[in-house]
C-alpha atoms as an extended CHARMM CRD file, in Angstrom:
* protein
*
       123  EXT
         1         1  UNK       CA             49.9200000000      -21.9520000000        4.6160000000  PROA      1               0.0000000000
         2         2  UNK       CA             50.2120000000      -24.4980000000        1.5870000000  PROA      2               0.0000000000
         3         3  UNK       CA             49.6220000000      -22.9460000000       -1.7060000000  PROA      3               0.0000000000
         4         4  UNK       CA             48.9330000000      -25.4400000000       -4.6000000000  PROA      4               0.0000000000
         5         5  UNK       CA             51.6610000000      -26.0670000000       -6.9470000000  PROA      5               0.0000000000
         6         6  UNK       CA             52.0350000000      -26.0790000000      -10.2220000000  PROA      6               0.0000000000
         7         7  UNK       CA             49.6380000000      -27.8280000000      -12.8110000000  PROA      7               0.0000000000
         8         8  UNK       CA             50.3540000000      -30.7310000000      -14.7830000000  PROA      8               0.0000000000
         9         9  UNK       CA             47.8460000000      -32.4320000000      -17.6280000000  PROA      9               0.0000000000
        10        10  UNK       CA             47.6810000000      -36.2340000000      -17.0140000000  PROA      10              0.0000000000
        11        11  UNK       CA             47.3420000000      -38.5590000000      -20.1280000000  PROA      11              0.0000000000
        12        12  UNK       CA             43.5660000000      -38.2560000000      -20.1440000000  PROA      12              0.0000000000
        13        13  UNK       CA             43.6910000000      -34.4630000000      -20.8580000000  PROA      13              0.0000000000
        14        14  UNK       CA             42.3400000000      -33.5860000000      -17.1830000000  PROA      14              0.0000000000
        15        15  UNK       CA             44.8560000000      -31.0420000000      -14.9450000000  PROA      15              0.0000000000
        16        16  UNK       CA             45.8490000000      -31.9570000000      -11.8780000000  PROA      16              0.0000000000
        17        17  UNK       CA             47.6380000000      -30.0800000000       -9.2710000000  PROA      17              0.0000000000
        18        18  UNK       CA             51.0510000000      -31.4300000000       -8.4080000000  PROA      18              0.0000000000
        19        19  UNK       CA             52.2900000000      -31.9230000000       -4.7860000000  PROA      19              0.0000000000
        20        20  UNK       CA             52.0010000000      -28.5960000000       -2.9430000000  PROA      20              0.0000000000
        21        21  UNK       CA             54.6960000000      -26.1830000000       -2.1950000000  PROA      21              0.0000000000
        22        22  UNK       CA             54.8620000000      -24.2260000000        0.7330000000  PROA      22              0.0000000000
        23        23  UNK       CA             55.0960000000      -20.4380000000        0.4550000000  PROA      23              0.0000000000
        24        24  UNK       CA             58.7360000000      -19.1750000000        0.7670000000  PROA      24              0.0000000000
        25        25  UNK       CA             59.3340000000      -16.7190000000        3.7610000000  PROA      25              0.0000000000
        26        26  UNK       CA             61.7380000000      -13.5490000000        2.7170000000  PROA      26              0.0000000000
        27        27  UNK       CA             65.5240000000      -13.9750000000        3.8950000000  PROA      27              0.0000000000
        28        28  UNK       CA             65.8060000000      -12.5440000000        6.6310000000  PROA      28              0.0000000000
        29        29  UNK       CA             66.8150000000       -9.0110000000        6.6240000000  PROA      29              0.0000000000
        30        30  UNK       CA             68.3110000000       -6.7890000000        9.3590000000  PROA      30              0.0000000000
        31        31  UNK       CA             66.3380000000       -3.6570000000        9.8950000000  PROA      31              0.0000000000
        32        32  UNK       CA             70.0280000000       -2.1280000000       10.8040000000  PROA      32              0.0000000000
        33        33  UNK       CA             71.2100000000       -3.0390000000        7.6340000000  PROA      33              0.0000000000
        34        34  UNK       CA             67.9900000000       -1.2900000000        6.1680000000  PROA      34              0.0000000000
        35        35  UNK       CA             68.5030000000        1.6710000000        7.4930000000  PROA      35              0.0000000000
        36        36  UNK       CA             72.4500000000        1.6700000000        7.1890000000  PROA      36              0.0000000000
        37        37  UNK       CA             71.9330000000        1.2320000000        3.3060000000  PROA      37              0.0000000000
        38        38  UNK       CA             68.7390000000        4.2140000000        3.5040000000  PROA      38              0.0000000000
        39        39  UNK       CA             71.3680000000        6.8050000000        5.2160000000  PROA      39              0.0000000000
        40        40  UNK       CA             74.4270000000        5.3080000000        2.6440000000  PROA      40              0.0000000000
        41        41  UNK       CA             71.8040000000        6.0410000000       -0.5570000000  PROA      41              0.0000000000
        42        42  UNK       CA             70.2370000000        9.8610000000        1.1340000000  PROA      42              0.0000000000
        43        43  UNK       CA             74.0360000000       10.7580000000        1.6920000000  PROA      43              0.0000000000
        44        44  UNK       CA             75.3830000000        9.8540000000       -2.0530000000  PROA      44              0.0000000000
        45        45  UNK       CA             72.4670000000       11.4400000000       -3.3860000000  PROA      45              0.0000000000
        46        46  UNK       CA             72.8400000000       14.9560000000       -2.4650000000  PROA      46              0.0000000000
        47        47  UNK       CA             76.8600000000       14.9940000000       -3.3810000000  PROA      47              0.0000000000
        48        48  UNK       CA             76.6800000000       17.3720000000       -6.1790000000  PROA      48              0.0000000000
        49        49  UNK       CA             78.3200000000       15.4810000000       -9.1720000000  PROA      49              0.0000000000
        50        50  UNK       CA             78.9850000000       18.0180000000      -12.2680000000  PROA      50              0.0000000000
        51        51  UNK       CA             76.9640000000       17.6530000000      -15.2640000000  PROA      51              0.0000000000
        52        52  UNK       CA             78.8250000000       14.9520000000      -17.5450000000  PROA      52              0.0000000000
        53        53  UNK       CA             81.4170000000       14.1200000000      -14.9690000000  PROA      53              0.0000000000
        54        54  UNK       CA             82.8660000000       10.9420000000      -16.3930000000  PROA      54              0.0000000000
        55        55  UNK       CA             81.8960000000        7.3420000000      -14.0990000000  PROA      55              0.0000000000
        56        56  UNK       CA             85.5050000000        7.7370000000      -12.5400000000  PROA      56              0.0000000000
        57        57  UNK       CA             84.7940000000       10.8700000000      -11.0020000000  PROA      57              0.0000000000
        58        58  UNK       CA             81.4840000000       10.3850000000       -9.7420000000  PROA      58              0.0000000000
        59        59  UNK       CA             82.8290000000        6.8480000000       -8.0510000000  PROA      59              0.0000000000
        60        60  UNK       CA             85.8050000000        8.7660000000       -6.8740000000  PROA      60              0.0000000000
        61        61  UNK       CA             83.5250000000       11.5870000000       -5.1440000000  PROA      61              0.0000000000
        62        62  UNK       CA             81.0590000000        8.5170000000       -3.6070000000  PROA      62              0.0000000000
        63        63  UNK       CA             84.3590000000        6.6390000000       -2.3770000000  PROA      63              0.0000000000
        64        64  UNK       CA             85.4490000000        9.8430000000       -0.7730000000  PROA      64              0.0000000000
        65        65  UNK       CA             82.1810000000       10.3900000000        1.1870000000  PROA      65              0.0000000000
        66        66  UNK       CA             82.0890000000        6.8660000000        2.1020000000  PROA      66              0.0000000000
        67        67  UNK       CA             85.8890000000        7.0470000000        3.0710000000  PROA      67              0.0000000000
        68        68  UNK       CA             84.6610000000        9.8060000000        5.3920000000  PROA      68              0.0000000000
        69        69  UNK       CA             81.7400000000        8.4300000000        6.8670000000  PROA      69              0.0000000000
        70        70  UNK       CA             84.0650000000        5.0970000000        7.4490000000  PROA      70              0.0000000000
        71        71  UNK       CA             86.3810000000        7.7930000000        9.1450000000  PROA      71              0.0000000000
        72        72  UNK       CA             83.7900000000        8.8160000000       11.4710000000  PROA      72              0.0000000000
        73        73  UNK       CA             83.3600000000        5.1870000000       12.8520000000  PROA      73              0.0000000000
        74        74  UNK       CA             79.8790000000        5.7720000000       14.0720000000  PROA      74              0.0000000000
        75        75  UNK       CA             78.9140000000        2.9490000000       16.6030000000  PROA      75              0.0000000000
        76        76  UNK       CA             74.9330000000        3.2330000000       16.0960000000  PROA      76              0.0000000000
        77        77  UNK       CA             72.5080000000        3.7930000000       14.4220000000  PROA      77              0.0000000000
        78        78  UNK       CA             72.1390000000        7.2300000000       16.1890000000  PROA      78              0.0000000000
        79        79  UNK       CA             75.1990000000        8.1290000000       15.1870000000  PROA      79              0.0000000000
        80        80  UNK       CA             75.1980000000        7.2430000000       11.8000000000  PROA      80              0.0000000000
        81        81  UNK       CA             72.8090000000        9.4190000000       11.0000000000  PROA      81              0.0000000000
        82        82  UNK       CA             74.6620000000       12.1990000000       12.5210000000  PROA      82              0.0000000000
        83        83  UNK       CA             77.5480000000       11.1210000000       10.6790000000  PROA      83              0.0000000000
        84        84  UNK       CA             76.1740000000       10.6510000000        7.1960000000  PROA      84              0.0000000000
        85        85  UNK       CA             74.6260000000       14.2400000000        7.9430000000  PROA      85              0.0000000000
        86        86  UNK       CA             77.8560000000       15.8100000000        9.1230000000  PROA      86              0.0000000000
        87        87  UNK       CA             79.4880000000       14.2010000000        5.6060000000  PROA      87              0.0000000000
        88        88  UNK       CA             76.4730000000       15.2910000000        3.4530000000  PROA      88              0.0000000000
        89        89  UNK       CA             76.3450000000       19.2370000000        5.1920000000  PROA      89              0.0000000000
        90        90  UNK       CA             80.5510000000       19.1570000000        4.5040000000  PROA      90              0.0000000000
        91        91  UNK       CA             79.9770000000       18.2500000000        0.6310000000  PROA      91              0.0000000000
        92        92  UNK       CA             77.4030000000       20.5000000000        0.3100000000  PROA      92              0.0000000000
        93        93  UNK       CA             79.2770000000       23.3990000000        1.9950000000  PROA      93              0.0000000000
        94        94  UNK       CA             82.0200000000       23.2650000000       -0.1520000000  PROA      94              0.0000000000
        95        95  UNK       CA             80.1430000000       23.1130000000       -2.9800000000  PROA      95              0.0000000000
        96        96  UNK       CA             78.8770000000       26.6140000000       -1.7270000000  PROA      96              0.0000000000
        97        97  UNK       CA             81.9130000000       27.5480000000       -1.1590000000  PROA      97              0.0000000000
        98        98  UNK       CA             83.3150000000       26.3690000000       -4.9210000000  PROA      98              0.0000000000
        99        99  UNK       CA             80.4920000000       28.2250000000       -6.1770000000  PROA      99              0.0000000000
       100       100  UNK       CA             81.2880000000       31.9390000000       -4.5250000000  PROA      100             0.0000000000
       101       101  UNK       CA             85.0210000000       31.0380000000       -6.1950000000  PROA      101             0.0000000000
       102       102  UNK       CA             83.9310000000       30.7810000000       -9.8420000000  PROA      102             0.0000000000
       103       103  UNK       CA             85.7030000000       33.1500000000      -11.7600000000  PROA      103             0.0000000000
       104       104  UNK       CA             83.4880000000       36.4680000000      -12.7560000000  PROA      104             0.0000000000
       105       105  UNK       CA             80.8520000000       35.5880000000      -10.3240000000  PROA      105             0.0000000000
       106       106  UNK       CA             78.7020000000       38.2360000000       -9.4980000000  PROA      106             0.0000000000
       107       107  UNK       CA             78.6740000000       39.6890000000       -6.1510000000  PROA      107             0.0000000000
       108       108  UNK       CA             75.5040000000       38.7010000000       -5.5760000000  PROA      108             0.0000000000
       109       109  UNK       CA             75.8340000000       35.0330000000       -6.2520000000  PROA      109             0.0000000000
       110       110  UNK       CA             79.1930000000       35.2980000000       -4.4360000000  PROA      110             0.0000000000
       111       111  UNK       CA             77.5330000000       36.6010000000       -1.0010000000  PROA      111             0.0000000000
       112       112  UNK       CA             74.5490000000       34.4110000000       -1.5850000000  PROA      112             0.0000000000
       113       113  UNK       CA             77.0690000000       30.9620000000       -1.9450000000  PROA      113             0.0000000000
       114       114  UNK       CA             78.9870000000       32.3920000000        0.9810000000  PROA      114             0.0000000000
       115       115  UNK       CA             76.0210000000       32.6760000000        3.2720000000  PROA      115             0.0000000000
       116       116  UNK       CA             74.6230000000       29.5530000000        2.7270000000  PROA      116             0.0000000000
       117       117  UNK       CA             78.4090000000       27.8720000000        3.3230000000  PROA      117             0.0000000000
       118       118  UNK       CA             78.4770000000       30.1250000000        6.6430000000  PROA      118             0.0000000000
       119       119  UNK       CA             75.4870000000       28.7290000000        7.5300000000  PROA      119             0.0000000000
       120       120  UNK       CA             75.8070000000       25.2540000000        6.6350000000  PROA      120             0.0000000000
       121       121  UNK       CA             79.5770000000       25.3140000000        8.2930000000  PROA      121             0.0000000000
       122       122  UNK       CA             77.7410000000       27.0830000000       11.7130000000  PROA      122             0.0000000000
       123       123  UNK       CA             80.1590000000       29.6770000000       11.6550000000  PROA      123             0.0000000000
């Protein structure tokens, strides 16, 4: 469907509607590509990226999950959600596990990182 086009004034003050332009359809996108760049953006946002860690770090810990998920070489889109899960659960096991390791930890918070790690490692 035609929508009018823009208005112009002609010499005697009245507006008259130029030629009419027809509505531009979206480029196309691939619903695969959608949903590769939804499982990229849900896996880089859980990596756990230390308060004021400096741009080069935080692109250095995204490369290295990407690098991973590359690694993986899922062939779907089945399996790349079980790969960018399998990458996300790894980063945020050993984070757990970093956390249970912090020097003067208290037992508690040590048992409690190392269950959660157990858990998220299904050991």
């Amino acid at each position: 469907m035609a929508k009018p086009g823009p208005q112009s004034k002609q010499p005697d003050g009245k507006v008259a509607d130029a030629a009419p332009t027809q509505d531009l359809a979206p480029a196309p996108r691939s619903k695969e590509r959608d949903l590769s760049l939804l499982k990229l953006n849900q896996m880089i946002s859980i990596l756990w990226l230390p308060s004021g860690a400096s741009g080069e770090i935080e692109l250095r810990t995204v490369n290295a999950a990407l690098a991973s998920l590359e690694k993986l070489a899922p062939r779907d889109e089945s399996e790349g959600m079980l790969a960018s899960q399998m990458v996300a659960t790894h980063h945020a096991a050993m984070e757990c596990l970093r956390r249970a390791m912090i020097p003067n930890q208290t037992f508690e918070g040590r048992e409690q990182n190392l269950k959660h790690a157990t858990k998220l490692l299904g050991v």
